[in-house]
Each structure stands twice: as C-alpha cells, then as structure tokens.
Coordinates of C-alpha atoms (C1' of nucleotides) in Angstrom, one line a residue:
Chain V
M1 CA 24.1 -28.6 11.8
T2 CA 22.9 -25.5 13.0
S3 CA 26.0 -24.3 14.2
I4 CA 27.4 -23.1 10.6
A5 CA 26.6 -19.2 10.4
A6 CA 28.5 -19.3 7.2
D7 CA 25.4 -18.3 5.0
Q8 CA 22.9 -17.8 7.3
Q9 CA 21.5 -14.5 4.9
P10 CA 18.5 -15.2 3.4
L11 CA 18.9 -16.5 -0.3
Y12 CA 17.3 -13.2 -1.8
Q13 CA 19.7 -11.3 0.2
R14 CA 22.7 -13.2 -1.3
I15 CA 21.3 -13.0 -4.7
A16 CA 20.7 -9.0 -4.3
N17 CA 24.4 -8.9 -2.8
D18 CA 25.6 -10.7 -5.4
F19 CA 24.3 -8.2 -7.9
A20 CA 25.2 -5.4 -6.2
A21 CA 28.6 -6.5 -6.5
R22 CA 28.5 -7.1 -9.7
I23 CA 27.1 -3.6 -10.3
A24 CA 30.0 -2.1 -8.3
S25 CA 32.8 -4.0 -9.8
G26 CA 31.3 -2.5 -13.2
A27 CA 30.5 -6.0 -14.6
L28 CA 27.4 -4.4 -14.7
K29 CA 27.2 -1.2 -16.2
I30 CA 24.8 1.7 -15.5
G31 CA 21.6 1.6 -18.1
E32 CA 22.3 -2.0 -18.5
R33 CA 20.0 -4.7 -18.7
L34 CA 19.7 -7.4 -16.1
P35 CA 18.3 -10.9 -16.8
S36 CA 14.7 -11.3 -16.8
E37 CA 13.1 -12.7 -13.7
R38 CA 12.1 -15.9 -15.4
Q39 CA 15.5 -16.5 -16.7
M40 CA 17.5 -15.8 -13.3
A41 CA 15.0 -18.1 -11.8
E42 CA 15.6 -21.1 -14.4
D43 CA 19.6 -20.5 -14.6
L44 CA 20.3 -20.6 -11.1
G45 CA 17.7 -22.9 -10.3
Y46 CA 15.7 -20.8 -7.6
S47 CA 12.2 -19.7 -7.8
R48 CA 10.8 -16.7 -10.0
M49 CA 9.3 -15.0 -6.7
T50 CA 12.8 -15.6 -5.2
A51 CA 14.3 -13.4 -8.1
R52 CA 11.5 -11.0 -7.7
Q53 CA 12.5 -10.5 -4.0
A54 CA 15.6 -9.8 -4.5
L55 CA 14.9 -7.3 -7.1
K56 CA 13.0 -5.5 -4.8
V57 CA 15.7 -5.0 -2.4
L58 CA 17.9 -3.7 -5.2
E59 CA 15.6 -1.7 -6.3
R60 CA 15.0 -0.1 -2.6
R61 CA 18.5 0.4 -2.5
G62 CA 18.2 2.3 -5.7
L63 CA 20.5 0.6 -7.3
V64 CA 18.0 -0.9 -10.2
E65 CA 15.1 0.4 -11.4
T66 CA 12.2 -1.9 -13.0
R67 CA 9.9 -1.3 -16.2
T68 CA 7.3 -2.9 -16.8
G69 CA 7.0 -5.1 -19.9
R70 CA 10.9 -4.1 -20.7
G71 CA 13.1 -5.5 -17.5
A72 CA 15.2 -4.5 -14.8
F73 CA 18.1 -2.1 -15.7
V74 CA 20.8 -0.9 -13.5
A75 CA 20.1 2.5 -12.1
H76 CA 22.1 6.2 -12.0
P77 CA 23.7 6.1 -8.3
Q78 CA 21.1 7.8 -5.8
I79 CA 23.0 9.1 -3.0
E80 CA 25.5 11.2 -5.4
Q81 CA 22.3 12.5 -6.9
Q82 CA 21.0 13.5 -3.5
L83 CA 24.4 14.9 -2.4
S84 CA 24.8 17.0 -5.4
T85 CA 21.2 18.0 -5.3
L86 CA 21.4 18.7 -1.7
S87 CA 24.1 21.1 -2.5
G88 CA 22.5 21.3 -6.1
F89 CA 25.4 23.7 -7.1
T90 CA 25.8 23.1 -10.6
E91 CA 21.9 22.6 -11.5
D92 CA 21.4 26.1 -9.2
M93 CA 23.9 28.0 -11.4
Q94 CA 22.9 26.2 -14.8
R95 CA 18.9 27.3 -13.9
G96 CA 20.2 30.8 -13.3
G97 CA 22.3 31.3 -16.5
R98 CA 25.5 31.0 -14.7
V99 CA 28.5 28.8 -15.7
A100 CA 29.9 26.6 -13.1
S101 CA 33.5 25.7 -12.6
S102 CA 36.1 24.8 -10.0
I103 CA 39.8 25.7 -9.1
V104 CA 41.8 23.1 -7.3
L105 CA 43.5 24.7 -4.9
D106 CA 45.3 21.6 -3.5
A107 CA 45.3 17.7 -4.1
G108 CA 47.5 15.7 -2.5
V109 CA 48.4 13.3 0.7
G110 CA 48.3 15.1 4.1
A111 CA 48.0 14.4 7.7
A112 CA 44.3 14.1 9.5
D113 CA 43.9 16.7 11.7
L114 CA 41.6 16.0 15.1
E115 CA 38.2 16.6 13.5
A116 CA 38.8 14.7 10.3
A117 CA 40.4 11.9 12.1
N118 CA 37.6 11.5 14.4
A119 CA 35.2 11.6 11.6
L120 CA 36.9 8.9 9.3
G121 CA 37.6 6.6 12.3
I122 CA 41.6 6.6 11.5
A123 CA 44.3 8.0 13.7
E124 CA 45.3 11.5 14.1
H125 CA 47.8 12.1 11.6
A126 CA 47.1 9.4 9.5
P127 CA 47.5 10.2 6.0
V128 CA 44.7 11.3 4.1
H129 CA 43.9 12.4 0.3
R130 CA 43.3 16.2 0.5
L131 CA 41.1 17.9 -2.2
V132 CA 40.4 21.4 -1.6
R133 CA 38.5 23.2 -4.2
V134 CA 36.9 26.6 -4.9
R135 CA 33.7 26.6 -6.2
L136 CA 33.2 29.3 -9.0
A137 CA 30.0 30.7 -10.7
D138 CA 30.5 32.8 -13.8
A139 CA 34.7 33.1 -12.7
E140 CA 33.2 34.3 -9.2
P141 CA 34.3 32.1 -6.1
V142 CA 30.7 31.0 -4.2
G143 CA 32.3 28.5 -1.9
L144 CA 35.1 26.6 -0.6
E145 CA 35.4 22.9 -0.3
R146 CA 37.6 20.9 1.3
T147 CA 37.5 16.7 0.9
E148 CA 39.3 14.4 2.7
I149 CA 39.6 10.6 2.2
P150 CA 41.6 8.2 4.2
A151 CA 44.6 7.3 2.1
A152 CA 44.6 3.5 2.8
L153 CA 40.9 3.2 1.2
A154 CA 42.0 4.3 -2.1
P155 CA 45.6 4.3 -3.2
K156 CA 46.7 6.8 -5.9
L157 CA 43.3 8.3 -5.9
L158 CA 44.4 11.8 -7.3
D159 CA 46.9 10.6 -9.4
R160 CA 43.8 9.2 -11.6
A161 CA 41.5 12.1 -12.7
D162 CA 41.4 15.8 -13.2
F163 CA 39.3 16.9 -10.1
T164 CA 38.7 20.2 -12.2
T165 CA 36.1 18.8 -13.9
D166 CA 35.6 14.8 -12.8
S167 CA 33.7 13.5 -10.4
L168 CA 35.2 12.2 -7.3
Y169 CA 32.2 9.9 -6.8
R170 CA 32.8 8.5 -10.3
V171 CA 36.3 7.6 -9.5
L172 CA 35.8 6.2 -6.5
R173 CA 33.1 3.9 -7.7
E174 CA 34.3 2.7 -11.3
D175 CA 38.1 2.7 -10.1
Y176 CA 37.9 1.3 -6.6
G177 CA 34.2 -0.1 -6.0
I178 CA 33.4 2.3 -3.3
Y179 CA 30.0 3.5 -3.3
P180 CA 28.3 6.2 -1.0
S181 CA 25.3 4.5 0.6
E182 CA 24.9 7.2 3.6
A183 CA 26.1 10.5 4.6
E184 CA 25.5 12.5 7.9
Q185 CA 25.6 16.4 7.0
R186 CA 25.8 19.0 9.4
L187 CA 25.1 22.6 8.8
W188 CA 25.1 26.1 10.0
S189 CA 25.5 29.8 10.0
A190 CA 28.5 31.7 10.4
H191 CA 31.0 34.4 9.7
P192 CA 33.9 33.0 7.8
D193 CA 37.4 32.5 9.2
A194 CA 40.3 34.8 7.4
S195 CA 41.8 32.3 5.0
S196 CA 38.2 31.3 3.7
A197 CA 37.0 34.8 3.3
A198 CA 40.3 35.8 1.3
A199 CA 39.8 32.3 -0.9
L200 CA 36.3 33.7 -1.2
G201 CA 37.0 37.6 -1.6
I202 CA 34.7 38.6 1.2
S203 CA 34.7 40.1 4.1
M204 CA 34.7 38.6 7.6
Q205 CA 31.4 40.0 8.6
S206 CA 29.8 38.4 5.8
S207 CA 27.3 35.7 6.4
V208 CA 28.4 32.1 5.2
L209 CA 27.0 28.7 5.2
V210 CA 29.1 26.2 6.8
L211 CA 28.7 22.4 5.9
T212 CA 30.2 19.2 7.2
R213 CA 29.4 16.1 5.6
R214 CA 30.6 12.3 6.6
T215 CA 30.0 9.7 4.1
L216 CA 29.9 5.9 4.7
D217 CA 29.7 3.2 2.1
A218 CA 27.5 0.5 2.4
T219 CA 29.4 -1.4 5.4
R220 CA 29.4 1.9 6.9
R221 CA 33.0 2.6 6.8
P222 CA 33.6 6.2 6.6
I223 CA 34.5 7.1 3.1
E224 CA 34.9 10.7 3.3
Y225 CA 35.0 13.9 5.1
V226 CA 33.8 17.1 3.7
R227 CA 34.0 20.8 5.3
S228 CA 32.6 23.4 3.1
V229 CA 31.9 27.3 3.4
Y230 CA 29.6 28.8 1.0
R231 CA 28.9 32.2 0.5
G232 CA 25.3 33.3 1.9
D233 CA 24.3 35.5 -0.9
C234 CA 24.4 32.8 -3.6
F235 CA 23.5 29.5 -2.0
V236 CA 20.5 28.1 -1.4
M237 CA 20.5 24.4 -0.1
R238 CA 17.5 22.3 -0.8
V239 CA 16.5 19.4 1.2
N240 CA 13.4 17.0 0.2
L241 CA 12.3 14.6 2.6
T242 CA 10.0 11.7 1.4
L243 CA 8.5 8.5 2.9
G244 CA 8.1 6.2 0.5
K245 CA 7.2 5.9 -3.6
D246 CA 3.7 4.3 -3.1
A247 CA 1.0 6.9 -3.4
Chain X
M1 CA -16.5 -4.0 -17.9
T2 CA -13.2 -3.2 -18.8
S3 CA -14.2 0.6 -18.5
I4 CA -14.7 0.8 -15.3
A5 CA -11.8 2.2 -13.7
A6 CA -13.0 2.6 -10.2
D7 CA -10.9 0.3 -8.3
Q8 CA -8.4 -0.3 -10.7
Q9 CA -5.9 -0.4 -7.9
P10 CA -4.6 -3.8 -6.9
L11 CA -6.2 -5.2 -3.8
Y12 CA -2.8 -5.0 -2.0
Q13 CA -2.9 -1.6 -2.2
R14 CA -6.5 -0.8 -1.5
I15 CA -5.7 -3.0 1.4
A16 CA -3.0 -0.9 2.7
N17 CA -4.8 2.0 1.8
D18 CA -7.6 0.5 4.1
F19 CA -5.6 0.5 6.8
A20 CA -3.6 3.7 6.5
A21 CA -7.3 5.3 6.4
R22 CA -7.8 3.7 9.8
I23 CA -4.6 4.6 11.2
A24 CA -5.5 8.3 10.4
S25 CA -8.8 8.6 11.6
G26 CA -7.5 7.3 14.9
A27 CA -9.4 4.1 14.9
L28 CA -5.7 2.5 15.0
K29 CA -3.9 4.1 17.4
I30 CA -0.2 4.7 17.6
G31 CA 1.5 1.4 18.9
E32 CA -1.5 -0.6 18.5
R33 CA -1.3 -4.1 17.0
L34 CA -2.8 -5.3 13.7
P35 CA -4.3 -8.3 13.2
S36 CA -1.7 -11.0 12.2
E37 CA -1.3 -11.8 8.5
R38 CA -3.0 -15.2 8.9
Q39 CA -6.1 -13.8 10.3
M40 CA -6.5 -10.9 8.2
A41 CA -6.2 -13.2 5.2
E42 CA -8.7 -15.8 6.7
D43 CA -11.4 -13.1 8.0
L44 CA -11.1 -11.2 4.8
G45 CA -11.0 -13.6 2.3
Y46 CA -7.4 -13.2 0.5
S47 CA -4.3 -14.9 0.8
R48 CA -1.6 -14.3 3.5
M49 CA 1.1 -13.7 0.7
T50 CA -1.5 -10.7 -0.3
A51 CA -1.7 -9.4 3.1
R52 CA 2.0 -9.3 3.5
Q53 CA 2.1 -7.4 0.6
A54 CA 0.1 -4.6 1.8
L55 CA 1.9 -4.7 5.1
K56 CA 5.1 -4.3 3.5
V57 CA 3.4 -1.2 1.5
L58 CA 2.7 0.2 5.0
E59 CA 6.2 -0.4 6.4
R60 CA 7.8 1.1 3.7
R61 CA 5.5 4.1 4.2
G62 CA 6.4 4.3 8.1
L63 CA 2.9 3.4 8.8
V64 CA 3.5 0.3 10.3
E65 CA 6.6 -1.6 11.6
T66 CA 6.8 -5.4 12.2
R67 CA 8.2 -7.5 14.6
T68 CA 9.0 -11.1 14.2
G69 CA 7.0 -13.3 16.6
R70 CA 5.1 -10.8 17.9
G71 CA 3.2 -9.0 15.0
A72 CA 2.7 -5.4 13.3
F73 CA 2.3 -2.5 14.6
V74 CA 1.4 0.9 14.2
A75 CA 4.2 3.1 14.2
H76 CA 5.0 6.6 15.2
P77 CA 4.7 9.2 12.4
Q78 CA 8.0 9.6 10.5
I79 CA 8.0 12.6 8.8
E80 CA 7.7 14.4 11.9
Q81 CA 10.9 12.8 13.4
Q82 CA 12.5 13.8 10.2
L83 CA 11.0 17.3 10.4
S84 CA 12.1 17.6 14.0
T85 CA 15.3 16.0 14.2
L86 CA 16.3 17.8 11.1
S87 CA 15.8 21.2 12.9
G88 CA 16.7 18.8 15.8
F89 CA 15.9 21.8 18.1
T90 CA 15.1 20.4 21.7
E91 CA 17.4 17.4 21.4
D92 CA 20.2 19.6 20.6
M93 CA 19.2 22.0 23.9
Q94 CA 18.6 19.1 25.7
R95 CA 21.8 17.3 24.9
G96 CA 23.4 20.2 26.2
G97 CA 21.6 21.0 29.4
R98 CA 19.2 23.4 28.2
V99 CA 16.1 23.8 28.4
A100 CA 13.9 24.3 25.5
S101 CA 10.7 26.5 25.3
S102 CA 8.5 28.6 23.3
I103 CA 6.9 32.1 23.4
V104 CA 3.8 32.3 21.0
L105 CA 3.9 35.5 19.4
D106 CA 0.7 35.6 17.0
A107 CA -2.0 32.7 17.0
G108 CA -4.8 33.9 14.6
V109 CA -6.1 34.0 11.2
G110 CA -4.6 36.1 8.6
A111 CA -4.4 37.0 5.0
A112 CA -1.5 35.0 2.9
D113 CA 1.1 37.4 1.2
L114 CA 2.2 36.2 -2.0
E115 CA 4.9 34.3 -1.2
A116 CA 2.7 31.9 1.3
A117 CA 0.0 32.0 -1.1
N118 CA 2.3 30.6 -4.0
A119 CA 3.5 27.8 -1.6
L120 CA 0.4 26.6 -0.1
G121 CA -1.4 26.9 -3.6
I122 CA -4.3 29.3 -2.6
A123 CA -5.2 33.0 -3.6
E124 CA -3.0 35.7 -2.5
H125 CA -5.0 37.5 1.1
A126 CA -6.8 34.0 1.6
P127 CA -6.9 33.3 5.2
V128 CA -4.5 31.3 6.9
H129 CA -3.6 30.1 10.3
R130 CA -0.8 32.0 11.2
L131 CA 1.5 30.8 14.1
V132 CA 4.7 32.6 15.0
R133 CA 6.7 31.3 17.8
V134 CA 10.1 32.4 19.5
R135 CA 12.5 29.4 20.3
L136 CA 14.1 29.7 23.5
A137 CA 17.0 28.1 25.0
D138 CA 17.5 28.6 29.1
A139 CA 15.1 31.5 28.5
E140 CA 17.4 32.9 25.5
P141 CA 16.0 33.4 22.2
V142 CA 17.7 31.6 19.7
G143 CA 15.0 31.2 16.6
L144 CA 11.6 32.5 15.3
E145 CA 9.1 30.5 13.4
R146 CA 6.5 31.5 11.3
T147 CA 3.7 29.0 10.3
E148 CA 1.2 29.4 8.1
I149 CA -1.5 26.7 7.0
P150 CA -4.7 27.4 5.0
A151 CA -7.6 28.2 7.0
A152 CA -9.7 26.0 4.7
L153 CA -7.9 22.9 5.7
A154 CA -8.6 22.9 9.3
P155 CA -10.8 24.9 10.9
K156 CA -11.0 26.1 14.3
L157 CA -7.1 24.9 14.3
L158 CA -5.7 27.3 16.6
D159 CA -8.4 27.1 19.2
R160 CA -7.7 23.6 19.9
A161 CA -4.6 23.6 21.8
D162 CA -1.9 25.6 23.5
F163 CA 1.2 25.6 21.1
T164 CA 3.5 26.8 23.8
T165 CA 3.7 23.4 24.6
D166 CA 2.0 21.5 22.0
S167 CA 2.8 19.8 18.7
L168 CA 1.0 21.4 15.7
Y169 CA 1.4 18.1 13.7
R170 CA -0.1 16.1 16.9
V171 CA -3.1 18.3 16.4
L172 CA -3.3 18.1 12.7
R173 CA -3.3 14.3 13.0
E174 CA -5.3 13.5 15.4
D175 CA -8.4 16.3 15.1
Y176 CA -8.1 16.5 11.4
G177 CA -6.4 13.2 9.8
I178 CA -4.0 15.2 8.2
Y179 CA -0.7 13.6 7.9
P180 CA 2.5 15.2 6.4
S181 CA 4.2 12.8 4.0
E182 CA 6.5 15.0 2.0
A183 CA 8.7 18.1 2.7
E184 CA 10.7 20.7 0.6
Q185 CA 13.2 22.4 2.5
R186 CA 15.3 25.4 1.7
L187 CA 18.1 26.7 3.8
W188 CA 20.7 29.7 3.3
S189 CA 22.9 31.8 5.5
A190 CA 21.9 35.8 5.8
H191 CA 21.9 38.7 8.1
P192 CA 18.6 39.0 9.9
D193 CA 16.2 41.9 8.7
A194 CA 15.1 44.3 11.7
S195 CA 12.5 42.8 13.1
S196 CA 14.1 39.0 13.2
A197 CA 16.7 40.5 15.2
A198 CA 14.5 42.9 17.4
A199 CA 13.1 39.4 18.1
L200 CA 15.9 37.5 18.8
G201 CA 17.9 40.0 20.5
I202 CA 21.1 40.1 17.7
S203 CA 22.2 42.8 15.7
M204 CA 21.8 42.9 12.1
Q205 CA 25.4 42.4 11.4
S206 CA 25.0 38.6 13.0
S207 CA 25.3 35.7 10.8
V208 CA 21.5 33.8 11.1
L209 CA 20.3 30.4 9.2
V210 CA 17.2 31.2 7.4
L211 CA 14.7 28.1 6.6
T212 CA 11.6 27.8 4.8
R213 CA 9.8 24.6 4.3
R214 CA 6.7 23.5 2.4
T215 CA 5.2 20.4 3.8
L216 CA 2.7 18.1 2.1
D217 CA 0.4 15.4 2.5
A218 CA -0.1 12.2 1.2
T219 CA -2.2 13.4 -1.6
R220 CA 0.4 15.9 -2.2
R221 CA -1.7 19.0 -1.2
P222 CA 0.3 21.6 0.7
I223 CA -0.7 21.8 4.5
E224 CA 2.1 24.4 5.6
Y225 CA 4.9 26.7 5.0
V226 CA 6.8 27.5 7.4
R227 CA 9.8 30.6 7.4
S228 CA 12.6 30.2 10.1
V229 CA 15.4 32.6 11.3
Y230 CA 18.0 30.8 13.5
R231 CA 21.0 32.3 15.2
G232 CA 23.9 31.2 13.8
D233 CA 26.2 30.9 16.6
C234 CA 23.6 28.5 18.7
F235 CA 21.8 26.0 16.1
V236 CA 23.5 23.4 13.9
M237 CA 21.3 21.5 11.7
R238 CA 21.8 17.8 10.6
V239 CA 20.3 15.9 7.8
N240 CA 20.9 12.1 7.2
L241 CA 20.7 10.6 4.0
T242 CA 20.1 6.7 3.3
L243 CA 19.5 4.6 0.9
G244 CA 16.7 1.8 2.2
K245 CA 17.3 -0.1 5.2
D246 CA 19.1 -3.8 4.0
A247 CA 22.5 -4.0 4.7
Chain P
dT1 C1' 9.5 -20.5 45.0
dG2 C1' 11.7 -20.5 40.9
dC3 C1' 13.7 -22.5 37.0
dT4 C1' 13.4 -24.9 32.7
dA5 C1' 11.0 -27.1 28.6
dC6 C1' 7.8 -27.2 25.8
dC7 C1' 4.0 -25.1 22.7
dA8 C1' 1.2 -22.3 20.1
dG9 C1' 1.4 -18.0 17.4
dT10 C1' 3.7 -14.6 14.7
dG11 C1' 6.2 -12.9 11.0
dG12 C1' 10.4 -14.5 7.4
dT13 C1' 11.6 -17.0 3.7
dA14 C1' 11.0 -19.7 -0.1
dT15 C1' 8.5 -22.7 -3.9
dG16 C1' 5.3 -23.1 -7.6
dC17 C1' 1.4 -21.9 -10.3
dA18 C1' -1.9 -18.9 -13.2
dC19 C1' -3.5 -14.8 -15.4
dC20 C1' -3.0 -10.1 -16.5
dA21 C1' -1.1 -5.5 -18.7
dC22 C1' 2.2 -3.7 -21.3
dT23 C1' 6.2 -3.4 -24.7
dC24 C1' 8.3 -4.8 -28.6
dT25 C1' 8.9 -7.5 -33.1
dC26 C1' 7.7 -9.5 -36.8
dT27 C1' 4.3 -11.3 -39.8
dT28 C1' 0.6 -10.5 -42.6
dG29 C1' -2.4 -8.6 -45.3
dC30 C1' -4.1 -4.4 -47.5
Chain H
dG1 C1' 5.0 0.4 -49.0
dC2 C1' 2.9 0.7 -45.1
dA3 C1' -0.4 -0.3 -41.6
dA4 C1' -2.9 -3.5 -38.7
dG5 C1' -2.4 -7.6 -36.0
dA6 C1' -0.8 -11.9 -33.9
dG7 C1' 2.7 -13.6 -30.8
dA8 C1' 6.4 -13.7 -27.5
dG9 C1' 8.6 -12.2 -23.4
dT10 C1' 8.7 -8.9 -19.7
dG11 C1' 7.4 -7.3 -15.2
dG12 C1' 2.8 -7.1 -12.0
dT13 C1' -0.8 -9.2 -9.3
dG14 C1' -2.9 -12.9 -6.3
dC15 C1' -3.2 -17.5 -5.1
dA16 C1' -1.9 -21.7 -2.0
dT17 C1' 1.5 -24.3 0.4
dA18 C1' 5.4 -25.7 3.3
dC19 C1' 8.8 -25.0 6.9
dC20 C1' 11.8 -21.9 9.5
dA21 C1' 13.3 -18.7 13.5
dC22 C1' 11.7 -16.0 17.1
dT23 C1' 8.5 -14.6 20.8
dG24 C1' 5.9 -15.1 24.8
dG25 C1' 3.3 -17.2 28.0
dT26 C1' 2.4 -21.9 30.5
dA27 C1' 2.7 -26.2 32.3
dG28 C1' 5.4 -29.1 34.9
dC29 C1' 9.6 -30.1 37.3
dA30 C1' 13.2 -29.5 40.9

DNA sequence: TGCTACCAGTGGTATGCACCACTCTCTTGC
DNA sequence: GCAAGAGAGTGGTGCATACCACTGGTAGCA
C-alpha cells in the first residue's frame, strides 16, 4: 500500500496544520491557551514528543508562543506586525506625538489593470476589491495607499467594515480565514505623478518613496497587491533582519 | 553546587555553540560536511536526539543545512545574502545585462562622527575604518556607499584586501571570525546633498533613496554602520518577508 | 560495456521514559 | 489574617530505541 499518497505528510505536520486551521477559523482565539503537551498526547493517542514537535512548528510559524510552566498560547499574527512595522506608520506618528488617520478615497469593485493582474495571478480586467486610502498625520496627507484584492477571494469584503479605522488584515483573517504568511516588497525613490502629487498636496519635483507589495497566504496564493506613495520628507521605513532567536 | 552558573546552558546549546565557533574560526569551512548524527553522539558520548537538537539550532541560525540521506553541511552565510539581496545591486545589474563595479573613494582610518559613534556604541571621534565606494553600472555611477567599522574590532582591516572587488563581509568572517547576524535598516526618499549629487553626477533636485544600516554580530555587538545614497531612477530595493519554511 | 539491484549509511519520524525548573494554587501553620 | 510551604501541573532537557525514505556507491548480471 505504498502507493497511497493521501496523508504522506508526517504526523506532527498534520497535527500542526490542524491547529493552524483551528486558529485560522477562529475556533482558537488569540491569546487562548492550547491543551498541554501531555494532554494532547494522551487524548489523541500519540507521543508527547510528537506533540512537542508539532508545537515547535507552530512556534516557528509564529502562530503559537510557549511559556515555561504555563502552557502554549495562540500568538498575535506576525506577518501583519512585520508589514506594519515595516511601514510603521502609526507608531512613527504616535512616537512623534502626531495623530495618524486615514481617508478612504475609493472602496469598491473595479477591473484589475495589467500590473495588478500579473501580481495577483488573475486575468486582466478581472474584478478586484479596490481600496484607496490617504494616510494622514495630524490631518496632513503623508501617503497614498492603493490596495487590490481578487474579488473571488473574499466576496463582499468591502461591505464588512469601515476601513477608515479597521484593519484589512483583521477582516481577512476573522471573516475569511485568510492569513498572510509571506510578502514581497519593492521600493524605490521617485517623483510623484500628477494625481499622487495632488492627493498629497506636494509638488511634482518632490521626492517620494514608492512601494509595491505582493502578499501571499500560507498556500502561496496571492491575496493582495499594494501600491503606495509616501512623502519622502516625513516617512522612514525600518527593516530588521535576523537569523533565528537563539543566542 | 547549584550556585555554579558556569555552564547552565543546555547541552544541545553548548554543542551548537561549539560547532558555531568552529565554523566561525574556519576550522569547518563552507560546504564542508559535519560528522553524522550517530557518529557525533557515539564519539562524544551523548544521545543522537541531543545531537539532532543541536543541529536543529544551527539550521535555524542558518549556519548549517541538512540533506536527507547525505548529511549536514556548513551553509553559506545567510545574513550577508539577505543584506545583498536587500540591496540586490549586482544581480539587478546583471539581470539587466549591465556590468556592476565599484570605485573606492576613501579607505582608511578616521574619527567617528556623532551619528556613527552612537550607532556603533563607541565614543565620538573614536577611530573607525572608513570605506567610501561609488557603485557603478556600466561605468555610470548609481550609488554612494559609506561604511564605518570600529577600528578596535578589526585591526589593519583595510590593508587586508582590495575592496574594489572583494567582499567586506568575507574578510570580516575569514580573517576576524566576525559573523553578521542581525541588521537594522532605515530608508527614505530625499534629495541628495551637494557632495553626493556631485559624486553621482546628478542634480540636487533628483530623487534619491537614502539608506542607513546598523549591523550586529551574534553577541549583538555593533560591527558596522553604513550610510548610502542611491539614484532613484535606477535602483529598486527588494524585501521579502516570510514566516518559517514549513508549508 | 552498461545497466540493475542491492546495501550500507544518512537524516526524518515516532515512541516512551526520566528528571528538572518554573508557575500557580491551595493548604498549613503561625 | 497572612505568609510560608507543599504539591500538582507545565514546558524544557536528555536519554534509548525503532523503523522509514532517501542517497550514493558497488557488486553482479546481461
């Protein structure tokens, strides 16, 4: 029976995936405690070491964090943190004592242009949810963000929440079970085009930071494509590179 | 004897650190094969599982990569790869069919200014190795990189090699046993100052990408501070974010 | 000569056990 | 009433063992 390839995945991977799915579906909420290693093993009939191995996988994926003598807990989503510290807008503003906010310029369904379609792996002119927001610091526009998400991926997405304040990722996660797990970002320095300059209230001779981001979920399915323009004089991007957590 | 805190570190960590040190010192070279798990265990008197655990640590640190049925091998340094793909200069140029090269404008010992001193954790005016290079694509200047390294860290560093072609990290690694393992990068969009504009042959109204990088080694000791200016019209920075390798 | 089949060695997975340090609770004793 | 201490439960470390899938070489056959 070696021909059966159905669950050729190792046991600990299946256990990990099972928990990952339960976290994604919301059956396990952020901060909630997982069953103890011994209990998992006994209840479900495998060894404690196997349970540990599964937890290690979840920990490395950033879905779970463990505390000695306490237990294992569902962690706060990490890629989102990385994406947000990368563009660290809100914190930057708050650290500077300024108030961050957004204005939604557009929120609806449109047709993907060629660039977005390529990035998202869909046909040109295929329908996408489009969210265009101006980022403000103390009511002054400092950035223009344009996000596109395949319409087929998340039906009625933009009816779900008020994205002036709400997080797009939170809705994708909690309402659609979609977890960002990977992202490719490109950024460069340029002068703004006419419409961006107008939206930001700056001259076309100014220096701006242009950013594109292609975000994938755990199955490497593209879930969003972002194109942003930030004013160069009030925006610093931080990137931290590390190798593992072990000293 | 519970008071002795000398080697309270777990066994597998000590094994891992031992191998890490041997890799850093050059006793184990890149690509070289490590002893097999069973052999390590038998020779040195601990369990195979413990040896495995140590190898897992090294794998996560990016020092070692394992191949089923083959063995474990010393990996190519990863942070350096990340730093270079981040600034992906050479590859970008090669992909575009252009030839990448450098001109060394300055290579010697100087006094740290306040910004560099703070970043490197040394006193202002303390001696640093200073390396200033212009990056060229097809003989056209596209970036200006200014690197500073505490002089105390690597005596006679700049006599060691010709940095027109050689890699700074390679020399740090092989001659001084210093491994970059962490980096903080900041970047923003701006107009160049007069001297940078002159070095790059561009106008002061151009848009440039400014980058600073603070690199730390495994003990979180600052080892370099880099300030760079890149022409916005011919430089794209790529950043990839991921969580773990497991599907 | 050239292919196949085998085999020894390797990492990968899984089990089971033992002991430790840590955290929290609940009881005991002042 | 409150503090010290016992105890149960948790993750962390380390051990021994077994079998699997994969790799590379080699011996043997055509």
